Coordinates of C-alpha atoms in Angstrom, one line a residue:
M1 CA -1.3 3.6 17.2
Q2 CA -0.5 2.9 13.6
V3 CA 2.2 0.8 11.9
V4 CA 4.8 2.8 10.0
H5 CA 6.0 1.2 6.8
E6 CA 9.8 0.7 6.7
S7 CA 10.0 2.7 3.5
K8 CA 9.1 5.8 5.6
V9 CA 12.4 5.5 7.5
L10 CA 15.0 7.6 5.7
A11 CA 17.9 7.1 8.1
R12 CA 18.8 5.0 11.1
F13 CA 21.2 5.2 14.1
S14 CA 24.0 2.7 14.3
N15 CA 21.8 0.5 16.5
G16 CA 19.2 0.4 13.8
H17 CA 16.7 2.7 15.5
P18 CA 15.0 5.2 13.2
Q19 CA 16.7 8.6 13.0
Q20 CA 14.6 10.3 10.3
I21 CA 11.0 9.3 9.5
E22 CA 9.0 10.9 6.7
L23 CA 5.2 11.0 7.4
V24 CA 2.2 13.2 7.1
C25 CA 1.8 14.9 10.4
P26 CA -1.3 13.9 12.3
H27 CA -1.6 17.4 13.6
C28 CA -1.1 19.8 10.7
L29 CA -1.7 17.2 7.9
R30 CA 1.5 18.2 6.1
E31 CA 4.3 15.9 5.1
A32 CA 7.3 16.3 7.4
T33 CA 10.5 14.6 8.4
F34 CA 10.5 13.6 12.1
S35 CA 13.8 13.2 13.9
P36 CA 13.5 11.2 17.1
V37 CA 16.7 11.6 19.1
A38 CA 16.4 9.9 22.5
W39 CA 15.2 6.3 22.2
H40 CA 14.4 4.8 25.6
Q41 CA 14.8 1.0 25.6
H42 CA 12.6 -1.2 27.8
A43 CA 14.0 -4.7 28.5
R44 CA 14.5 -5.5 24.8
L45 CA 10.8 -5.5 24.2
L46 CA 10.1 -1.9 23.4
A47 CA 11.8 1.3 22.5
V48 CA 10.0 4.7 22.7
A49 CA 10.9 8.1 21.5
E50 CA 9.2 11.4 20.9
A51 CA 9.7 14.0 18.1
P52 CA 8.0 17.3 17.3
C53 CA 6.7 18.1 13.9
P54 CA 9.2 20.5 12.3
R55 CA 6.2 22.3 10.7
C56 CA 3.7 22.7 13.5
S57 CA 5.7 21.6 16.6
G58 CA 3.0 19.0 17.5
D59 CA 4.5 16.1 19.5
V60 CA 4.4 12.6 18.0
M61 CA 5.4 9.4 19.8
F62 CA 7.2 6.5 18.0
L63 CA 7.3 3.0 19.4
L64 CA 9.5 0.1 18.3
K65 CA 8.2 -3.4 19.3
F66 CA 10.7 -6.2 19.2
D67 CA 9.8 -9.9 18.6
R68 CA 10.8 -11.7 21.8
R69 CA 10.7 -15.0 20.0
D70 CA 13.1 -14.0 17.2
D71 CA 16.0 -11.7 17.8
E72 CA 16.7 -11.6 14.1
A73 CA 13.3 -10.3 13.2
P74 CA 13.1 -6.5 12.5
P75 CA 11.1 -4.6 15.1
I76 CA 7.8 -3.1 14.1
L77 CA 7.6 0.7 14.2
Y78 CA 4.4 2.4 15.4
I79 CA 3.3 6.1 15.5
D80 CA 0.8 7.7 17.9
P81 CA -1.4 9.6 17.1
P82 CA -1.9 7.8 13.8
A83 CA -0.3 9.5 10.8
S84 CA -2.7 11.1 8.3
G85 CA -2.7 10.7 4.5
R86 CA -2.8 7.6 2.4
E87 CA -0.3 4.8 2.9
L88 CA 1.3 2.9 0.0
V89 CA -0.6 -0.2 -1.1
A90 CA 0.2 -3.4 0.8
G91 CA 2.8 -5.4 -1.2
I92 CA 4.4 -2.4 -2.9
E93 CA 7.6 -4.4 -3.2
H94 CA 5.9 -6.6 -5.8
L95 CA 5.1 -3.6 -7.9
R96 CA 8.7 -2.4 -7.6
T97 CA 9.9 -5.9 -8.7
L98 CA 7.6 -5.7 -11.8
S99 CA 8.9 -2.2 -12.7
A100 CA 11.0 0.1 -10.6
P101 CA 9.9 3.2 -12.6
L102 CA 6.2 2.2 -12.2
G103 CA 6.8 1.9 -8.5
R104 CA 8.3 5.4 -8.3
T105 CA 5.4 6.8 -10.4
Y106 CA 2.9 5.3 -8.0
E107 CA 4.7 6.5 -4.9
S108 CA 4.9 10.0 -6.5
A109 CA 1.1 10.0 -7.0
I110 CA 0.5 9.1 -3.4
K111 CA 3.0 11.7 -2.2
L112 CA 1.3 14.4 -4.3
F113 CA -2.1 13.3 -2.8
N114 CA -0.7 13.6 0.7
H115 CA 0.5 17.1 -0.2
A116 CA -3.2 18.0 -1.2
E117 CA -2.1 18.5 -4.8
W118 CA -5.2 16.8 -6.1
G119 CA -4.9 17.5 -9.8
A120 CA -1.2 16.6 -10.0
S121 CA -1.9 13.4 -8.0
A122 CA -4.8 12.4 -10.4
I123 CA -2.7 13.0 -13.5
T124 CA 0.3 11.1 -12.1
M125 CA -2.0 8.2 -11.2
R126 CA -3.4 8.2 -14.7
H127 CA 0.1 8.0 -16.1
F128 CA 0.8 5.1 -13.7
L129 CA -2.3 3.2 -14.8
D130 CA -1.4 3.7 -18.5
G131 CA 2.2 2.5 -17.8
L132 CA 1.0 -0.5 -15.8
A133 CA -1.4 -1.5 -18.6
K134 CA 1.3 -1.2 -21.2
R135 CA 3.7 -3.2 -19.0
L136 CA 1.2 -6.1 -18.8
L137 CA -0.1 -6.0 -22.4
G138 CA 1.5 -7.3 -25.6
A139 CA 3.4 -5.0 -27.8
D140 CA 0.5 -4.9 -30.4
K141 CA -1.9 -3.3 -27.9
R142 CA 0.3 -0.7 -26.2
E143 CA -0.9 2.2 -28.4
L144 CA -4.5 1.8 -27.3
P145 CA -6.1 4.5 -25.2
L146 CA -6.2 3.8 -21.5
S147 CA -9.9 2.6 -21.4
R148 CA -9.3 0.1 -24.2
E149 CA -6.0 -1.0 -22.6
L150 CA -7.9 -1.9 -19.4
D151 CA -10.5 -3.8 -21.5
A152 CA -7.7 -5.7 -23.3
L153 CA -6.2 -6.8 -19.9
I154 CA -9.1 -9.1 -19.5
K155 CA -7.9 -11.2 -22.4
E156 CA -4.1 -10.6 -22.1
V157 CA -3.7 -11.2 -18.3
D158 CA -4.6 -14.7 -17.0
L159 CA -6.7 -13.7 -14.0
A160 CA -7.5 -17.3 -13.3
R161 CA -3.9 -18.4 -12.9
P162 CA -3.6 -17.5 -9.2
L163 CA -6.4 -19.9 -8.4
Q164 CA -5.1 -22.6 -10.8
N165 CA -1.7 -22.4 -9.1
I166 CA -3.2 -22.7 -5.6
A167 CA -5.7 -25.5 -6.2
P168 CA -3.0 -28.3 -6.4
L169 CA -1.6 -27.3 -3.1
L170 CA -4.9 -28.1 -1.4
A171 CA -5.5 -31.4 -3.2
P172 CA -5.3 -34.6 -1.1
A173 CA -1.8 -35.2 -2.4
G174 CA -0.8 -31.5 -2.3
A175 CA 1.8 -29.8 -0.2
I176 CA -0.8 -28.6 2.3
G177 CA -3.8 -30.9 1.5
H178 CA -2.0 -34.1 2.6
R179 CA -1.4 -32.5 6.0
F180 CA -5.1 -32.6 6.8
E181 CA -5.0 -36.4 7.1
D182 CA -2.8 -36.1 10.2
E183 CA -3.3 -33.0 12.3
A184 CA -0.2 -33.8 14.3
T185 CA 2.0 -33.0 11.2
I186 CA 0.7 -29.4 11.0
D187 CA 3.2 -27.1 12.7
R188 CA 3.2 -23.4 13.0
E189 CA 4.9 -22.8 9.6
V190 CA 2.2 -24.9 7.8
A191 CA -0.6 -23.2 9.7
E192 CA 0.8 -19.8 8.9
Q193 CA 1.2 -20.7 5.2
L194 CA -2.5 -21.7 5.1
V195 CA -3.6 -18.6 6.8
E196 CA -1.7 -16.4 4.4
L197 CA -3.0 -18.4 1.4
T198 CA -6.6 -18.1 2.7
E199 CA -6.2 -14.3 3.4
G200 CA -4.9 -13.9 -0.2
L201 CA -7.9 -15.7 -1.6
V202 CA -10.3 -13.7 0.5
S203 CA -8.7 -10.5 -0.8
Y204 CA -8.7 -11.7 -4.4
L205 CA -12.2 -13.2 -4.5
V206 CA -14.2 -11.1 -2.0
V207 CA -12.5 -7.9 -0.8
L208 CA -11.1 -6.6 -4.1
P209 CA -14.3 -7.0 -6.1
A210 CA -16.4 -5.4 -3.3
M211 CA -13.9 -2.6 -2.9
L212 CA -13.9 -1.8 -6.6
A213 CA -17.7 -2.0 -6.8
E214 CA -18.1 0.4 -3.9
T215 CA -15.5 2.8 -5.4
K216 CA -17.3 2.7 -8.8
A217 CA -20.7 3.4 -7.1
R218 CA -19.3 6.4 -5.3
I219 CA -17.8 7.7 -8.6
D220 CA -21.1 7.1 -10.5
S221 CA -23.2 8.9 -7.8
A222 CA -20.9 11.9 -7.5
P223 CA -22.1 15.2 -9.0
V224 CA -20.3 16.0 -12.3
P225 CA -18.4 19.3 -11.9
L226 CA -18.8 22.0 -14.5
R227 CA -16.0 22.4 -16.9
R228 CA -14.2 25.8 -17.0
D229 CA -15.7 26.5 -20.5
D230 CA -19.2 25.9 -19.1
V231 CA -18.6 28.2 -16.2
V232 CA -17.4 31.0 -18.5
E233 CA -20.4 30.5 -20.8
I234 CA -22.9 30.6 -17.8
R235 CA -21.3 33.8 -16.5
S236 CA -21.4 35.4 -20.0
R237 CA -25.1 34.6 -20.2
G238 CA -25.7 36.2 -16.8

């Protein structure tokens, strides 16, 4: 099973259960709007429904899992088999807060990718990167080409600030650091905050650099395709 992001739910029934869900079908690999009708509730723990893909008629199961400890917490929606296509980046809400238009451009690029419109997806993503760089840079550098904009971000954006903001929290007198002196004062909320903080640091310091390095290596090792002009020239010589 796979978690379905709440942004994929287009409409809900009066009880809050999803009525329309937009996903890339795991069977035909095309984007479709699924319409589960009969949700079957199981002791306030689970709700299950099925819906056929309107494009290929392949059946998909949706499952809502409720938090038995917190009635106010929204249920988590799952799909089985897992949906195909790329999901939106985790934390997309922060991008939307930074710039709603940039958020929409990024989402459009992902949607085009999931529609197998590779060229349009790549061009839209390039526009997004250019817009993001311009949003983060000073006004005097917003006319630079994209490659130089990205170079300028190193000086314009304080990449050390996240670590500088976190360090005081873990100091002996910090909001979390002082708790280590007495384990009994550490409740679930504090432990959860420390886990989230640690996971963020791992993503920032380890996962992100490694992921970007792997992606760059794949790009560097990929064969360079012939341009259309080169193909025409080769054919004319033949």
